[in-house]
Amino acid sequence: EVNLVESGGDLIEPGGSLRLSCAASGFTFSAEWMHWVRQAPGKGLEWVSRIDTDGSGTSYADSVQGRFIISRDNAKNTLYLQMNSLRAEDTAVYFCARDRPGPQFYMDVWGKGTTVTVSS
Amino acid sequence: DIQMTQSPSSVSASVGDTVTITCRASQGISRWLGWYQQKPGKAPKLLIYDASTLQSGVPSRFSGSEAGTEFTLTISSLQPEDFATYYCQQGDSYPLSFGGGTKVEIK
């Protein structure tokens, strides 16, 4: 069964750092692009970042560019999101998602999410 | 960056009704548009990609269409499990972007 499980969410003070993890199983992780998407409380979905199969290509939303770093360890079937200089507006549920195989960019498998709260 | 404008923000409907949700892109995205369903406390689920292609396992009462930069999700014969929030997402270029969401509520 294809599965994604996020972890690492926590309550963190503004300006702090946090690393999220996403453990993948049930598919060939090293062959798929991956994404992070977030959802602030009571708000809509916001795409955050993506990474290609070997980690050589990444993209970020303007709102996190320069503060967040996406990476992956294909030997461990794990996706990461290093979050630095955290702000109150980064408070959200963070989902990892698999890029649907194909030329365009959709997310066909999602984890349940992990909650990040940025507050003093 | 491409902006996605979704309407309405909410709609009230009854079981058996047909519901139509619209999404407009700020620039051309060809047919690279996806639709997702999200229930409270759950992760989103991909319903449709490339504007009109049903994801595997999605019931045929869901359909999508496009006309230029305007895209439509239609839910025919609404079922109790369809009450949820729906989002469009452009799959054309980075940064990816979602519409603001449409909540389908029980009348």
PDB file of C-alpha atoms in Angstrom:
ATOM      1  CA  GLU A   1       0.000   0.000   0.000  1.00  0.00           C
ATOM      2  CA  VAL A   2       1.287   3.430  -0.958  1.00  0.00           C
ATOM      3  CA  ASN A   3       1.793   5.513   2.172  1.00  0.00           C
ATOM      4  CA  LEU A   4       3.315   8.806   3.329  1.00  0.00           C
ATOM      5  CA  VAL A   5       3.789   9.618   7.010  1.00  0.00           C
ATOM      6  CA  GLU A   6       4.897  13.068   8.141  1.00  0.00           C
ATOM      7  CA  SER A   7       6.559  13.816  11.461  1.00  0.00           C
ATOM      8  CA  GLY A   8       8.458  16.585  13.205  1.00  0.00           C
ATOM      9  CA  GLY A   9       5.720  19.139  13.727  1.00  0.00           C
ATOM     10  CA  ASP A  10       5.921  21.062  16.987  1.00  0.00           C
ATOM     11  CA  LEU A  11       5.306  24.325  18.823  1.00  0.00           C
ATOM     12  CA  ILE A  12       8.242  26.606  18.059  1.00  0.00           C
ATOM     13  CA  GLU A  13       9.039  30.225  18.853  1.00  0.00           C
ATOM     14  CA  PRO A  14       9.295  32.836  16.109  1.00  0.00           C
ATOM     15  CA  GLY A  15      12.755  32.875  14.582  1.00  0.00           C
ATOM     16  CA  GLY A  16      13.329  29.231  15.395  1.00  0.00           C
ATOM     17  CA  SER A  17      14.049  26.251  13.164  1.00  0.00           C
ATOM     18  CA  LEU A  18      12.356  22.914  12.645  1.00  0.00           C
ATOM     19  CA  ARG A  19      12.871  19.934  10.352  1.00  0.00           C
ATOM     20  CA  LEU A  20       9.926  17.960   9.062  1.00  0.00           C
ATOM     21  CA  SER A  21      10.258  14.408   7.751  1.00  0.00           C
ATOM     22  CA  CYS A  22       8.069  12.350   5.474  1.00  0.00           C
ATOM     23  CA  ALA A  23       8.558   8.580   5.348  1.00  0.00           C
ATOM     24  CA  ALA A  24       7.439   6.948   2.116  1.00  0.00           C
ATOM     25  CA  SER A  25       6.508   3.328   1.505  1.00  0.00           C
ATOM     26  CA  GLY A  26       4.732   1.182  -1.050  1.00  0.00           C
ATOM     27  CA  PHE A  27       6.258   2.778  -4.142  1.00  0.00           C
ATOM     28  CA  THR A  28       9.665   3.461  -5.652  1.00  0.00           C
ATOM     29  CA  PHE A  29      10.424   6.678  -3.781  1.00  0.00           C
ATOM     30  CA  SER A  30      13.620   7.404  -5.708  1.00  0.00           C
ATOM     31  CA  ALA A  31      11.680   7.550  -8.989  1.00  0.00           C
ATOM     32  CA  GLU A  32       9.153  10.214  -7.987  1.00  0.00           C
ATOM     33  CA  TRP A  33       9.195  13.966  -7.510  1.00  0.00           C
ATOM     34  CA  MET A  34       7.820  15.056  -4.147  1.00  0.00           C
ATOM     35  CA  HIS A  35       6.070  18.124  -2.735  1.00  0.00           C
ATOM     36  CA  TRP A  36       5.278  19.902   0.498  1.00  0.00           C
ATOM     37  CA  VAL A  37       1.906  21.648   0.779  1.00  0.00           C
ATOM     38  CA  ARG A  38       0.614  23.512   3.830  1.00  0.00           C
ATOM     39  CA  GLN A  39      -2.731  24.643   5.181  1.00  0.00           C
ATOM     40  CA  ALA A  40      -3.044  27.375   7.787  1.00  0.00           C
ATOM     41  CA  PRO A  41      -5.862  26.953  10.324  1.00  0.00           C
ATOM     42  CA  GLY A  42      -9.214  27.481   8.606  1.00  0.00           C
ATOM     43  CA  LYS A  43      -7.532  28.446   5.326  1.00  0.00           C
ATOM     44  CA  GLY A  44      -6.931  26.932   1.917  1.00  0.00           C
ATOM     45  CA  LEU A  45      -4.078  24.923   0.496  1.00  0.00           C
ATOM     46  CA  GLU A  46      -0.713  26.545  -0.247  1.00  0.00           C
ATOM     47  CA  TRP A  47       1.988  24.797  -2.255  1.00  0.00           C
ATOM     48  CA  VAL A  48       5.356  25.171  -0.503  1.00  0.00           C
ATOM     49  CA  SER A  49       8.089  23.304  -2.344  1.00  0.00           C
ATOM     50  CA  ARG A  50       9.005  20.452  -4.690  1.00  0.00           C
ATOM     51  CA  ILE A  51      12.073  18.327  -5.327  1.00  0.00           C
ATOM     52  CA  ASP A  52      13.009  16.126  -8.256  1.00  0.00           C
ATOM     53  CA  THR A  53      14.103  12.517  -8.059  1.00  0.00           C
ATOM     54  CA  ASP A  54      17.759  12.961  -7.082  1.00  0.00           C
ATOM     55  CA  GLY A  55      17.434  16.276  -5.268  1.00  0.00           C
ATOM     56  CA  SER A  56      19.244  18.297  -7.897  1.00  0.00           C
ATOM     57  CA  GLY A  57      16.202  20.391  -8.785  1.00  0.00           C
ATOM     58  CA  THR A  58      14.014  22.258  -6.316  1.00  0.00           C
ATOM     59  CA  SER A  59      11.360  24.985  -6.379  1.00  0.00           C
ATOM     60  CA  TYR A  60       9.840  27.103  -3.622  1.00  0.00           C
ATOM     61  CA  ALA A  61       6.899  29.379  -3.007  1.00  0.00           C
ATOM     62  CA  ASP A  62       7.894  33.034  -2.710  1.00  0.00           C
ATOM     63  CA  SER A  63       6.647  33.008   0.887  1.00  0.00           C
ATOM     64  CA  VAL A  64       9.323  30.497   1.976  1.00  0.00           C
ATOM     65  CA  GLN A  65      12.114  31.116  -0.530  1.00  0.00           C
ATOM     66  CA  GLY A  66      15.411  31.608   1.306  1.00  0.00           C
ATOM     67  CA  ARG A  67      14.068  30.248   4.607  1.00  0.00           C
ATOM     68  CA  PHE A  68      12.996  26.665   3.814  1.00  0.00           C
ATOM     69  CA  ILE A  69      15.075  23.902   2.246  1.00  0.00           C
ATOM     70  CA  ILE A  70      13.610  20.742   0.763  1.00  0.00           C
ATOM     71  CA  SER A  71      15.763  17.629   0.532  1.00  0.00           C
ATOM     72  CA  ARG A  72      15.499  13.875   0.314  1.00  0.00           C
ATOM     73  CA  ASP A  73      17.360  10.711   1.246  1.00  0.00           C
ATOM     74  CA  ASN A  74      16.465   8.049  -1.299  1.00  0.00           C
ATOM     75  CA  ALA A  75      18.326   5.365   0.665  1.00  0.00           C
ATOM     76  CA  LYS A  76      15.978   6.030   3.587  1.00  0.00           C
ATOM     77  CA  ASN A  77      12.856   6.709   1.471  1.00  0.00           C
ATOM     78  CA  THR A  78      12.467   9.973   3.317  1.00  0.00           C
ATOM     79  CA  LEU A  79      11.631  13.545   2.316  1.00  0.00           C
ATOM     80  CA  TYR A  80      12.602  16.515   4.480  1.00  0.00           C
ATOM     81  CA  LEU A  81      11.700  20.152   4.918  1.00  0.00           C
ATOM     82  CA  GLN A  82      14.164  22.272   6.876  1.00  0.00           C
ATOM     83  CA  MET A  83      12.326  25.346   8.107  1.00  0.00           C
ATOM     84  CA  ASN A  84      14.379  28.310   9.338  1.00  0.00           C
ATOM     85  CA  SER A  85      13.530  31.827  10.544  1.00  0.00           C
ATOM     86  CA  LEU A  86      10.012  30.683  11.305  1.00  0.00           C
ATOM     87  CA  ARG A  87       7.214  33.232  11.458  1.00  0.00           C
ATOM     88  CA  ALA A  88       3.715  33.189  12.916  1.00  0.00           C
ATOM     89  CA  GLU A  89       2.320  32.969   9.376  1.00  0.00           C
ATOM     90  CA  ASP A  90       4.127  29.628   8.898  1.00  0.00           C
ATOM     91  CA  THR A  91       1.695  28.067  11.376  1.00  0.00           C
ATOM     92  CA  ALA A  92      -0.064  25.310   9.443  1.00  0.00           C
ATOM     93  CA  VAL A  93      -0.568  21.644   8.854  1.00  0.00           C
ATOM     94  CA  TYR A  94       2.211  20.514   6.517  1.00  0.00           C
ATOM     95  CA  PHE A  95       1.439  17.728   4.067  1.00  0.00           C
ATOM     96  CA  CYS A  96       3.937  15.831   1.983  1.00  0.00           C
ATOM     97  CA  ALA A  97       2.631  14.593  -1.332  1.00  0.00           C
ATOM     98  CA  ARG A  98       3.822  12.541  -4.289  1.00  0.00           C
ATOM     99  CA  ASP A  99       3.928  14.127  -7.712  1.00  0.00           C
ATOM    100  CA  ARG A 100       1.629  12.249 -10.021  1.00  0.00           C
ATOM    101  CA  PRO A 101       3.761  10.523 -12.688  1.00  0.00           C
ATOM    102  CA  GLY A 102       3.421  12.448 -15.936  1.00  0.00           C
ATOM    103  CA  PRO A 103       4.567  15.648 -17.583  1.00  0.00           C
ATOM    104  CA  GLN A 104       2.465  18.041 -15.503  1.00  0.00           C
ATOM    105  CA  PHE A 105       2.394  18.712 -11.804  1.00  0.00           C
ATOM    106  CA  TYR A 106      -0.347  17.236  -9.618  1.00  0.00           C
ATOM    107  CA  MET A 107      -0.266  15.480  -6.263  1.00  0.00           C
ATOM    108  CA  ASP A 108      -1.788  12.001  -6.237  1.00  0.00           C
ATOM    109  CA  VAL A 109      -0.740  10.599  -2.849  1.00  0.00           C
ATOM    110  CA  TRP A 110      -0.827  12.616   0.374  1.00  0.00           C
ATOM    111  CA  GLY A 111       0.211  12.057   3.945  1.00  0.00           C
ATOM    112  CA  LYS A 112      -2.060  12.918   6.864  1.00  0.00           C
ATOM    113  CA  GLY A 113       0.002  15.981   7.754  1.00  0.00           C
ATOM    114  CA  THR A 114       2.010  17.262  10.709  1.00  0.00           C
ATOM    115  CA  THR A 115       1.190  20.440  12.632  1.00  0.00           C
ATOM    116  CA  VAL A 116       3.614  23.318  13.022  1.00  0.00           C
ATOM    117  CA  THR A 117       2.696  26.108  15.416  1.00  0.00           C
ATOM    118  CA  VAL A 118       4.883  29.206  15.543  1.00  0.00           C
ATOM    119  CA  SER A 119       4.158  31.196  18.672  1.00  0.00           C
ATOM    120  CA  SER A 120       5.885  32.677  21.676  1.00  0.00           C
TER     121      SER A 120
ATOM    122  CA  ASP B   1       3.059  33.791 -10.931  1.00  0.00           C
ATOM    123  CA  ILE B   2      -0.291  32.274 -11.902  1.00  0.00           C
ATOM    124  CA  GLN B   3      -3.296  33.168  -9.747  1.00  0.00           C
ATOM    125  CA  MET B   4      -6.267  30.813  -9.519  1.00  0.00           C
ATOM    126  CA  THR B   5      -9.673  32.334  -8.761  1.00  0.00           C
ATOM    127  CA  GLN B   6     -12.357  29.904  -7.662  1.00  0.00           C
ATOM    128  CA  SER B   7     -16.087  30.530  -7.310  1.00  0.00           C
ATOM    129  CA  PRO B   8     -18.344  30.333  -5.477  1.00  0.00           C
ATOM    130  CA  SER B   9     -16.634  30.155  -2.091  1.00  0.00           C
ATOM    131  CA  SER B  10     -19.521  28.063  -0.805  1.00  0.00           C
ATOM    132  CA  VAL B  11     -22.647  26.422  -2.151  1.00  0.00           C
ATOM    133  CA  SER B  12     -25.576  24.764  -0.432  1.00  0.00           C
ATOM    134  CA  ALA B  13     -27.081  21.771  -2.146  1.00  0.00           C
ATOM    135  CA  SER B  14     -29.193  18.694  -1.517  1.00  0.00           C
ATOM    136  CA  VAL B  15     -28.487  15.036  -2.171  1.00  0.00           C
ATOM    137  CA  GLY B  16     -29.230  14.371  -5.831  1.00  0.00           C
ATOM    138  CA  ASP B  17     -28.495  17.925  -6.979  1.00  0.00           C
ATOM    139  CA  THR B  18     -25.918  18.904  -9.590  1.00  0.00           C
ATOM    140  CA  VAL B  19     -23.210  21.298  -8.390  1.00  0.00           C
ATOM    141  CA  THR B  20     -20.884  23.342 -10.596  1.00  0.00           C
ATOM    142  CA  ILE B  21     -17.667  24.972  -9.400  1.00  0.00           C
ATOM    143  CA  THR B  22     -15.601  27.329 -11.531  1.00  0.00           C
ATOM    144  CA  CYS B  23     -11.885  28.128 -11.516  1.00  0.00           C
ATOM    145  CA  ARG B  24     -10.221  30.818 -13.586  1.00  0.00           C
ATOM    146  CA  ALA B  25      -6.483  31.117 -14.264  1.00  0.00           C
ATOM    147  CA  SER B  26      -4.811  34.529 -14.492  1.00  0.00           C
ATOM    148  CA  GLN B  27      -2.993  33.396 -17.639  1.00  0.00           C
ATOM    149  CA  GLY B  28      -3.075  30.493 -20.028  1.00  0.00           C
ATOM    150  CA  ILE B  29      -2.328  27.093 -18.518  1.00  0.00           C
ATOM    151  CA  SER B  30      -3.457  24.945 -21.455  1.00  0.00           C
ATOM    152  CA  ARG B  31      -5.473  22.142 -19.860  1.00  0.00           C
ATOM    153  CA  TRP B  32      -3.119  21.646 -16.922  1.00  0.00           C
ATOM    154  CA  LEU B  33      -5.666  21.918 -14.139  1.00  0.00           C
ATOM    155  CA  GLY B  34      -6.426  19.570 -11.289  1.00  0.00           C
ATOM    156  CA  TRP B  35      -9.320  19.299  -8.842  1.00  0.00           C
ATOM    157  CA  TYR B  36      -9.049  18.051  -5.264  1.00  0.00           C
ATOM    158  CA  GLN B  37     -11.579  17.134  -2.602  1.00  0.00           C
ATOM    159  CA  GLN B  38     -10.833  17.690   1.073  1.00  0.00           C
ATOM    160  CA  LYS B  39     -12.909  16.620   4.043  1.00  0.00           C
ATOM    161  CA  PRO B  40     -12.431  18.166   7.503  1.00  0.00           C
ATOM    162  CA  GLY B  41      -9.265  16.977   9.223  1.00  0.00           C
ATOM    163  CA  LYS B  42      -8.212  14.920   6.212  1.00  0.00           C
ATOM    164  CA  ALA B  43      -5.664  15.253   3.438  1.00  0.00           C
ATOM    165  CA  PRO B  44      -6.797  16.394   0.000  1.00  0.00           C
ATOM    166  CA  LYS B  45      -7.651  13.784  -2.607  1.00  0.00           C
ATOM    167  CA  LEU B  46      -6.940  14.202  -6.307  1.00  0.00           C
ATOM    168  CA  LEU B  47     -10.171  13.840  -8.310  1.00  0.00           C
ATOM    169  CA  ILE B  48      -9.374  15.121 -11.785  1.00  0.00           C
ATOM    170  CA  TYR B  49      -6.203  16.107 -13.645  1.00  0.00           C
ATOM    171  CA  ASP B  50      -5.525  17.635 -17.040  1.00  0.00           C
ATOM    172  CA  ALA B  51      -8.875  19.427 -16.706  1.00  0.00           C
ATOM    173  CA  SER B  52     -11.065  16.421 -17.466  1.00  0.00           C
ATOM    174  CA  THR B  53      -9.269  13.132 -16.752  1.00  0.00           C
ATOM    175  CA  LEU B  54     -10.688  11.220 -13.817  1.00  0.00           C
ATOM    176  CA  GLN B  55      -8.136   9.910 -11.336  1.00  0.00           C
ATOM    177  CA  SER B  56      -8.355   6.146 -10.824  1.00  0.00           C
ATOM    178  CA  GLY B  57     -11.160   5.144  -8.466  1.00  0.00           C
ATOM    179  CA  VAL B  58     -13.049   8.439  -8.642  1.00  0.00           C
ATOM    180  CA  PRO B  59     -16.795   8.043  -9.356  1.00  0.00           C
ATOM    181  CA  SER B  60     -18.035   9.088 -12.777  1.00  0.00           C
ATOM    182  CA  ARG B  61     -20.451  11.629 -11.295  1.00  0.00           C
ATOM    183  CA  PHE B  62     -17.410  13.904 -11.094  1.00  0.00           C
ATOM    184  CA  SER B  63     -16.469  15.574 -14.353  1.00  0.00           C
ATOM    185  CA  GLY B  64     -14.307  18.458 -15.488  1.00  0.00           C
ATOM    186  CA  SER B  65     -14.220  20.751 -18.484  1.00  0.00           C
ATOM    187  CA  GLU B  66     -12.310  23.737 -19.787  1.00  0.00           C
ATOM    188  CA  ALA B  67     -12.992  26.775 -21.932  1.00  0.00           C
ATOM    189  CA  GLY B  68      -9.885  28.877 -22.403  1.00  0.00           C
ATOM    190  CA  THR B  69      -8.706  29.935 -18.959  1.00  0.00           C
ATOM    191  CA  GLU B  70     -11.972  28.937 -17.270  1.00  0.00           C
ATOM    192  CA  PHE B  71     -12.367  25.455 -15.820  1.00  0.00           C
ATOM    193  CA  THR B  72     -15.403  23.749 -14.357  1.00  0.00           C
ATOM    194  CA  LEU B  73     -15.908  20.891 -11.936  1.00  0.00           C
ATOM    195  CA  THR B  74     -19.366  19.335 -12.077  1.00  0.00           C
ATOM    196  CA  ILE B  75     -20.705  16.934  -9.493  1.00  0.00           C
ATOM    197  CA  SER B  76     -23.828  15.204 -10.776  1.00  0.00           C
ATOM    198  CA  SER B  77     -26.330  13.549  -8.468  1.00  0.00           C
ATOM    199  CA  LEU B  78     -24.629  14.761  -5.285  1.00  0.00           C
ATOM    200  CA  GLN B  79     -24.084  12.017  -2.699  1.00  0.00           C
ATOM    201  CA  PRO B  80     -23.764  12.416   1.085  1.00  0.00           C
ATOM    202  CA  GLU B  81     -20.030  11.674   0.913  1.00  0.00           C
ATOM    203  CA  ASP B  82     -19.507  14.547  -1.553  1.00  0.00           C
ATOM    204  CA  PHE B  83     -20.063  17.251   1.025  1.00  0.00           C
ATOM    205  CA  ALA B  84     -16.551  18.629   1.330  1.00  0.00           C
ATOM    206  CA  THR B  85     -14.311  21.464   0.186  1.00  0.00           C
ATOM    207  CA  TYR B  86     -13.011  21.424  -3.376  1.00  0.00           C
ATOM    208  CA  TYR B  87      -9.850  23.081  -4.671  1.00  0.00           C
ATOM    209  CA  CYS B  88      -8.489  23.654  -8.141  1.00  0.00           C
ATOM    210  CA  GLN B  89      -4.727  23.677  -8.780  1.00  0.00           C
ATOM    211  CA  GLN B  90      -2.752  24.709 -11.828  1.00  0.00           C
ATOM    212  CA  GLY B  91      -0.242  22.095 -12.894  1.00  0.00           C
ATOM    213  CA  ASP B  92       1.351  24.189 -15.615  1.00  0.00           C
ATOM    214  CA  SER B  93       4.338  25.885 -13.996  1.00  0.00           C
ATOM    215  CA  TYR B  94       6.093  26.666 -10.744  1.00  0.00           C
ATOM    216  CA  PRO B  95       5.220  28.041  -8.316  1.00  0.00           C
ATOM    217  CA  LEU B  96       2.147  25.826  -8.291  1.00  0.00           C
ATOM    218  CA  SER B  97      -1.011  27.503  -7.045  1.00  0.00           C
ATOM    219  CA  PHE B  98      -4.412  26.513  -5.700  1.00  0.00           C
ATOM    220  CA  GLY B  99      -7.737  28.241  -5.859  1.00  0.00           C
ATOM    221  CA  GLY B 100      -9.279  29.505  -2.645  1.00  0.00           C
ATOM    222  CA  GLY B 101     -11.636  26.561  -2.272  1.00  0.00           C
ATOM    223  CA  THR B 102     -15.373  25.915  -2.538  1.00  0.00           C
ATOM    224  CA  LYS B 103     -17.239  24.415   0.383  1.00  0.00           C
ATOM    225  CA  VAL B 104     -20.173  22.251  -0.653  1.00  0.00           C
ATOM    226  CA  GLU B 105     -22.625  22.222   2.223  1.00  0.00           C
ATOM    227  CA  ILE B 106     -25.850  20.395   2.898  1.00  0.00           C
ATOM    228  CA  LYS B 107     -28.941  22.492   2.279  1.00  0.00           C
TER     229      LYS B 107
END
